[in-house]
Coordinates of C-alpha atoms in Angstrom, one line a residue:
M10 CA 2.0 25.4 -13.4
T11 CA 3.2 25.2 -9.9
T12 CA 4.4 22.3 -7.6
A13 CA 1.6 23.0 -5.4
F14 CA -1.1 22.5 -8.4
L15 CA 0.5 19.7 -9.4
T16 CA 0.5 17.5 -6.3
A17 CA -2.9 18.8 -5.0
P18 CA -4.7 16.0 -6.9
F19 CA -3.3 13.5 -4.5
T20 CA -5.4 14.8 -2.1
T21 CA -8.7 15.6 -3.7
A22 CA -9.3 12.1 -5.0
P23 CA -13.0 11.7 -3.7
F24 CA -13.3 9.2 -0.6
R25 CA -15.7 6.3 -0.2
H26 CA -17.7 5.5 2.8
T27 CA -15.9 7.9 4.9
E28 CA -15.6 11.9 5.2
P29 CA -12.2 12.6 6.5
L30 CA -11.7 16.2 8.4
P31 CA -9.6 18.5 6.3
P32 CA -5.9 18.2 7.2
R33 CA -5.8 22.1 7.9
S34 CA -7.7 20.9 11.2
A35 CA -5.1 18.1 12.2
T36 CA -3.8 18.4 15.3
G37 CA -1.1 16.6 17.4
R38 CA 0.8 13.3 15.9
T39 CA -1.8 13.8 12.9
A40 CA -0.6 17.1 12.0
E41 CA 2.9 15.7 12.4
V42 CA 2.2 12.9 10.1
Y43 CA 1.3 15.4 7.3
R44 CA 4.3 17.6 8.0
Q45 CA 6.5 14.4 7.4
L46 CA 4.5 13.7 4.2
A47 CA 5.2 16.9 2.9
E48 CA 8.8 16.9 3.6
D49 CA 9.9 13.5 3.1
F50 CA 7.5 11.9 0.2
G51 CA 6.7 15.4 -1.7
I52 CA 3.1 15.6 -0.8
E53 CA 1.7 17.2 2.3
S54 CA -1.8 15.3 2.2
A55 CA -1.8 12.1 0.2
S56 CA -5.2 10.9 0.0
T57 CA -4.0 7.3 1.0
F58 CA -3.1 8.6 4.2
V59 CA -5.7 11.3 4.8
V60 CA -8.3 8.1 4.4
L61 CA -6.8 6.8 7.8
S62 CA -6.6 10.0 9.7
S63 CA -10.0 9.3 11.7
S64 CA -7.0 6.4 13.2
P65 CA -4.1 8.2 14.2
D66 CA -2.3 5.1 15.3
L67 CA -3.3 3.5 11.9
M68 CA -2.1 6.3 10.0
A69 CA 1.1 6.8 11.6
A70 CA 2.1 3.3 11.6
A71 CA 1.0 2.9 7.7
W72 CA 3.5 6.1 6.8
A73 CA 6.0 4.8 9.3
L74 CA 6.4 1.5 7.2
M75 CA 6.2 3.5 3.9
R76 CA 8.7 5.9 5.1
E77 CA 11.2 3.5 6.5
S78 CA 10.9 1.4 3.7
L79 CA 10.3 2.7 0.3
L80 CA 11.7 6.4 1.1
A81 CA 14.5 5.8 3.4
G82 CA 15.2 2.1 3.5
E83 CA 18.1 0.7 1.8
G84 CA 18.6 -0.2 -2.1
S85 CA 17.7 1.4 -5.0
R86 CA 14.2 4.0 -5.0
T87 CA 13.7 3.1 -8.3
G88 CA 13.9 -0.8 -7.6
K89 CA 11.4 -0.4 -4.8
E90 CA 8.7 1.8 -7.2
L91 CA 9.1 -1.3 -9.1
A92 CA 8.5 -3.8 -6.6
A93 CA 5.6 -1.5 -5.9
F94 CA 4.2 -1.2 -9.2
G95 CA 4.2 -5.0 -9.3
V96 CA 2.2 -5.4 -6.0
S97 CA -0.2 -2.8 -7.0
R98 CA -0.8 -4.5 -10.8
A99 CA -1.2 -7.8 -9.0
N100 CA -4.0 -6.4 -6.6
K101 CA -6.0 -4.6 -9.6
C102 CA -4.8 -1.0 -7.9
P103 CA -5.0 1.6 -10.7
F104 CA -5.0 4.1 -8.3
C105 CA -1.7 3.2 -7.0
V106 CA -0.5 1.6 -10.2
D107 CA -0.4 5.3 -11.5
A108 CA 0.7 6.6 -8.6
H109 CA 4.1 4.8 -9.0
T110 CA 4.4 5.2 -12.6
L111 CA 4.4 8.9 -11.7
L112 CA 7.0 8.6 -8.8
L113 CA 9.3 6.6 -11.6
H114 CA 9.3 9.7 -13.5
A115 CA 10.2 11.4 -10.3
T116 CA 13.3 9.1 -10.2
G117 CA 14.4 10.5 -13.7
D118 CA 13.5 6.9 -15.0
H119 CA 11.2 8.4 -17.8
A120 CA 11.4 6.1 -20.6
L121 CA 10.9 3.4 -17.9
A122 CA 7.8 5.0 -16.8
E123 CA 6.0 5.4 -20.0
R124 CA 6.8 1.5 -21.0
L125 CA 5.0 0.5 -17.6
A126 CA 2.2 2.9 -18.3
R127 CA 1.9 1.7 -21.7
G128 CA 1.7 -1.8 -20.2
K129 CA 5.0 -3.0 -21.5
A130 CA 7.6 -4.9 -19.4
P131 CA 10.8 -3.4 -18.7
E132 CA 13.5 -3.5 -21.2
K133 CA 16.1 -4.7 -18.4
E134 CA 15.8 -8.1 -17.3
V135 CA 16.8 -7.3 -14.0
Q136 CA 13.8 -4.8 -14.0
A137 CA 11.7 -6.5 -15.3
R138 CA 12.3 -9.4 -12.6
M139 CA 11.6 -6.9 -10.0
V140 CA 8.0 -6.3 -11.4
A141 CA 7.7 -10.0 -11.5
W142 CA 8.7 -10.1 -8.0
G143 CA 6.1 -7.7 -6.8
E144 CA 3.4 -9.1 -8.5
A145 CA 4.3 -12.8 -7.1
T146 CA 4.4 -11.8 -3.5
R147 CA 0.6 -11.9 -3.8
V148 CA 0.7 -15.6 -4.5
P149 CA 2.0 -18.1 -2.2
G150 CA 4.6 -20.5 -3.8
S151 CA 5.0 -18.6 -6.8
P152 CA 8.5 -19.5 -8.4
D153 CA 8.8 -15.9 -9.2
L154 CA 9.4 -15.1 -5.4
T155 CA 12.9 -16.8 -5.9
P156 CA 15.7 -15.9 -6.2
L157 CA 15.1 -12.6 -4.5
P158 CA 16.3 -9.5 -7.1
F159 CA 18.1 -7.5 -4.7
F160 CA 20.7 -7.9 -2.2
A161 CA 20.4 -9.9 0.7
R162 CA 21.2 -6.8 3.1
H163 CA 17.9 -4.8 1.1
T164 CA 15.7 -7.2 2.2
A165 CA 13.6 -5.4 5.0
A166 CA 13.4 -2.4 2.4
Y167 CA 12.2 -4.3 -0.3
V168 CA 9.9 -6.5 1.7
G169 CA 8.8 -4.1 3.7
T170 CA 7.9 -2.0 0.4
A171 CA 5.8 -4.5 -0.8
L172 CA 4.3 -5.5 2.5
S173 CA 3.4 -1.9 2.8
F174 CA 1.6 -1.7 -0.7
H175 CA -0.2 -4.7 -0.1
F176 CA -1.8 -3.0 2.8
I177 CA -2.5 0.6 1.0
N178 CA -3.8 -1.1 -1.8
R179 CA -6.5 -2.5 -0.1
I180 CA -6.9 0.7 1.8
V181 CA -7.2 2.6 -1.5
S182 CA -9.3 0.2 -3.3
A183 CA -11.7 -0.2 -0.4
L184 CA -12.2 3.7 0.3
L185 CA -10.9 5.8 -1.9
T186 CA -12.1 6.2 -5.8
E187 CA -10.0 4.5 -9.1
N188 CA -8.9 8.1 -9.9
L189 CA -5.6 9.5 -9.0
L190 CA -5.9 12.9 -10.7
P191 CA -9.1 14.5 -11.3
G192 CA -10.3 13.6 -14.7
N193 CA -7.8 10.7 -14.8
V194 CA -5.7 13.2 -16.5
Q195 CA -2.5 10.9 -15.7
R196 CA -3.6 9.0 -18.7
F197 CA -1.7 12.0 -20.8
R198 CA 2.2 11.6 -21.2
S199 CA 3.1 15.2 -20.6
V200 CA 1.0 15.2 -17.7
R201 CA 2.8 12.0 -16.1
S202 CA 5.9 13.6 -16.7
L203 CA 5.3 16.9 -15.4
V204 CA 3.8 15.7 -12.1
G205 CA 6.8 13.4 -11.8
R206 CA 9.2 16.0 -12.1
S207 CA 7.2 18.5 -9.4
V208 CA 8.3 16.2 -6.7
A209 CA 11.6 14.7 -8.2
R210 CA 13.6 16.7 -5.8
T211 CA 11.8 15.1 -2.7
V212 CA 12.3 11.6 -4.2
R213 CA 15.8 11.8 -5.1
R214 CA 16.9 13.0 -1.5
R215 CA 18.3 10.4 0.4
L216 CA 16.2 10.5 4.0
V217 CA 17.6 9.8 7.6
P218 CA 15.9 6.2 8.5
G219 CA 14.2 6.4 12.0
T220 CA 12.2 9.8 11.9
S221 CA 9.1 8.4 11.6
L222 CA 9.4 6.1 14.3
A223 CA 8.9 8.7 17.4
L224 CA 5.1 9.0 16.0
L225 CA 4.6 5.1 17.1
D226 CA 2.5 4.7 19.9
G227 CA 4.2 2.7 22.8
D228 CA 5.9 -0.8 22.2
A229 CA 4.2 -3.0 19.4
G230 CA 6.2 -6.0 20.2
P231 CA 9.3 -7.3 18.2
G232 CA 9.6 -7.2 14.4
P233 CA 10.0 -10.0 11.8
A234 CA 13.0 -11.7 11.6
W235 CA 13.7 -10.4 8.1
A236 CA 13.9 -7.0 9.2
A237 CA 15.7 -7.1 12.4
G238 CA 18.2 -4.8 13.4
T239 CA 16.4 -2.1 10.8
T240 CA 13.8 0.7 11.3
V241 CA 11.5 -1.2 8.9
G242 CA 11.1 -3.7 12.1
P243 CA 9.3 -1.7 14.5
A244 CA 7.7 0.2 11.9
Y245 CA 5.9 -3.5 10.6
A246 CA 5.1 -4.3 14.0
A247 CA 3.3 -1.0 14.8
L248 CA 1.3 -1.0 11.8
R249 CA 0.6 -4.9 12.4
A250 CA -0.7 -4.1 16.2
A251 CA -2.9 -1.3 15.1
A252 CA -4.3 -2.9 12.2
M253 CA -5.2 -6.1 14.2
A254 CA -7.0 -4.1 16.8
G255 CA -9.7 -3.9 14.3
S256 CA -10.5 -7.6 15.2
S257 CA -12.4 -6.3 18.4
L258 CA -15.5 -5.2 15.8
L259 CA -15.9 -8.6 15.3
T260 CA -17.7 -11.4 17.1
E261 CA -15.2 -14.6 17.8
A262 CA -17.0 -16.3 15.2
D263 CA -16.5 -13.5 12.7
Q264 CA -12.8 -13.4 13.6
N265 CA -12.4 -17.2 12.8
L266 CA -13.9 -17.2 10.0
V267 CA -12.1 -14.2 8.5
R268 CA -9.0 -15.8 9.5
D269 CA -9.7 -19.2 8.3
T270 CA -10.7 -18.2 5.1
V271 CA -7.6 -16.2 4.3
A272 CA -5.6 -18.7 5.7
V273 CA -6.0 -21.3 2.7
W274 CA -6.3 -18.2 0.4
D275 CA -3.9 -18.8 -2.8
G276 CA -3.8 -15.4 -4.0
T277 CA -6.3 -15.5 -6.9
H278 CA -8.8 -13.0 -7.4
Q279 CA -12.1 -14.1 -5.9
P280 CA -14.8 -15.5 -8.3
V281 CA -18.5 -13.0 -9.1
V282 CA -20.0 -16.0 -7.1
W283 CA -17.9 -16.1 -3.7
D284 CA -19.7 -19.3 -1.8
A285 CA -17.3 -18.5 0.9
L286 CA -18.4 -14.6 1.4
P287 CA -21.1 -14.2 3.8
G288 CA -24.6 -12.3 3.6
R289 CA -24.9 -8.7 4.2
A290 CA -27.5 -9.4 6.5
D291 CA -26.3 -12.2 8.4
R292 CA -22.7 -11.4 9.2
P293 CA -22.1 -7.6 7.8
G294 CA -18.7 -7.2 9.7
A295 CA -16.9 -10.5 8.7
R296 CA -18.1 -9.4 4.9
L297 CA -16.4 -6.3 5.2
A298 CA -13.1 -7.9 6.5
L299 CA -13.3 -10.7 4.1
L300 CA -13.7 -8.3 1.2
A301 CA -11.3 -6.2 2.6
A302 CA -8.9 -8.7 2.4
L303 CA -9.2 -10.3 -0.7
A304 CA -11.5 -7.8 -3.2
P305 CA -11.4 -4.6 -1.7
Y306 CA -12.3 -3.5 -5.0
R307 CA -15.8 -5.0 -4.6
I308 CA -16.8 -3.2 -1.2
T309 CA -20.0 -1.2 -2.4
D310 CA -22.2 1.0 -0.4
E311 CA -24.5 -1.6 0.5
D312 CA -22.0 -3.6 2.0
V313 CA -20.7 -0.6 4.2
A314 CA -24.5 0.3 5.2
A315 CA -25.3 -3.1 6.7
W316 CA -22.5 -2.8 8.9
K317 CA -21.8 0.8 9.7
K318 CA -25.0 1.9 12.0
P319 CA -24.5 3.6 15.4
P320 CA -22.5 3.3 17.3
Y321 CA -20.3 2.8 14.3
T322 CA -18.3 5.6 13.1
D323 CA -15.8 6.4 10.5
H324 CA -13.3 5.4 12.9
C325 CA -14.8 2.0 13.3
L326 CA -15.2 1.3 9.2
V327 CA -11.5 2.5 9.0
G328 CA -10.6 0.0 11.9
L329 CA -12.2 -3.2 10.7
I330 CA -10.9 -2.3 6.7
A331 CA -7.8 -2.3 8.2
Y332 CA -8.2 -5.7 10.0
G333 CA -9.4 -7.4 6.8
A334 CA -6.3 -5.7 4.8
F335 CA -3.9 -6.9 7.3
T336 CA -5.4 -10.2 7.7
A337 CA -4.0 -10.8 4.0
V338 CA -0.7 -8.6 4.6
D339 CA 0.0 -11.4 7.6
R340 CA -0.6 -14.6 5.0
I341 CA 1.4 -13.0 2.2
E342 CA 4.3 -12.2 4.9
R343 CA 4.3 -15.9 6.3
A344 CA 4.1 -16.9 3.0
L345 CA 7.3 -15.4 1.3
P346 CA 10.4 -17.8 1.3
L347 CA 12.8 -15.5 2.4
Q348 CA 15.4 -17.8 4.6
A349 CA 15.7 -19.6 1.5
A350 CA 16.0 -17.4 -1.1
V351 CA 18.6 -14.6 0.6
G352 CA 21.9 -16.5 -0.2
D353 CA 20.8 -16.3 -3.9
S354 CA 19.8 -12.9 -4.1
V355 CA 21.3 -10.4 -6.2
D356 CA 20.8 -6.1 -7.1
R357 CA 21.2 -5.5 -10.4
V358 CA 17.9 -3.4 -10.4
T359 CA 19.8 -0.2 -11.4
Q360 CA 21.7 -1.4 -13.9

């Protein structure tokens, strides 16, 4: 099996609700994102970014935040993959859970990857804490949020990774199917190991921070305090600006409903009977945005069809889903007790 064959399944996951253009037809900034994906991520046309390609601002900013935090940020790649795994498991995103299991194989931590694949906790306490911290970021006030399981100076990279995947999980759950590889073959250990090894050289390479920032469009304003002085800060600000622009697709009343509902969310998964969720016929846009924020895996063809009518396009749908997704990310980010925890943080993730 060739490396190209092994990485190709990442790009062939069926898309839901949108029909992105083939990556080979991309030009300009979108083509440059694909080039950086191939060089820095090892996967030229990862479907998690292809699905955003109808909105180059969103695609570039989502890539920038992931690159600058997970790939080029300070700290252990294994530790950040564990945090992303925990986030993805908390968000019930099987596609991303499987992806991070494969990427842990790529780091060389094969036994650790297989423990997680079998539903077991890492044997090392510090690694188990990292997974628990990632999961806890979904729940405001969780006791597992402190102390931080990494050095204070690595906060931007770890927090940026967690928030990046709170966004990506929601995009994936809303707009991709659950299967990472065709036929769900990542269920087999040999496949997990082989795919991980195929991108190992790229995963283990140390990247220079900041390369992706040239793809961002203009000044998105200041980044958050926890990322001050790092390349994660402007990437986060750019994603915030690009995603929140989707609010213009809703009326002011619908924006208020989405914002107020998410503001009091406690991190739990929504019940089957969700009284706060508007009906398709009454407020289809608000319904989609709220689902994207709090239950993206429950978005159906009927939900999309009720809203996506002319003049709305794939670009509009991606923008609305991103707005809902980032509204939840913003709620999560604001609730993280970073200032109180930084002084007590410790990094033994790779020990």
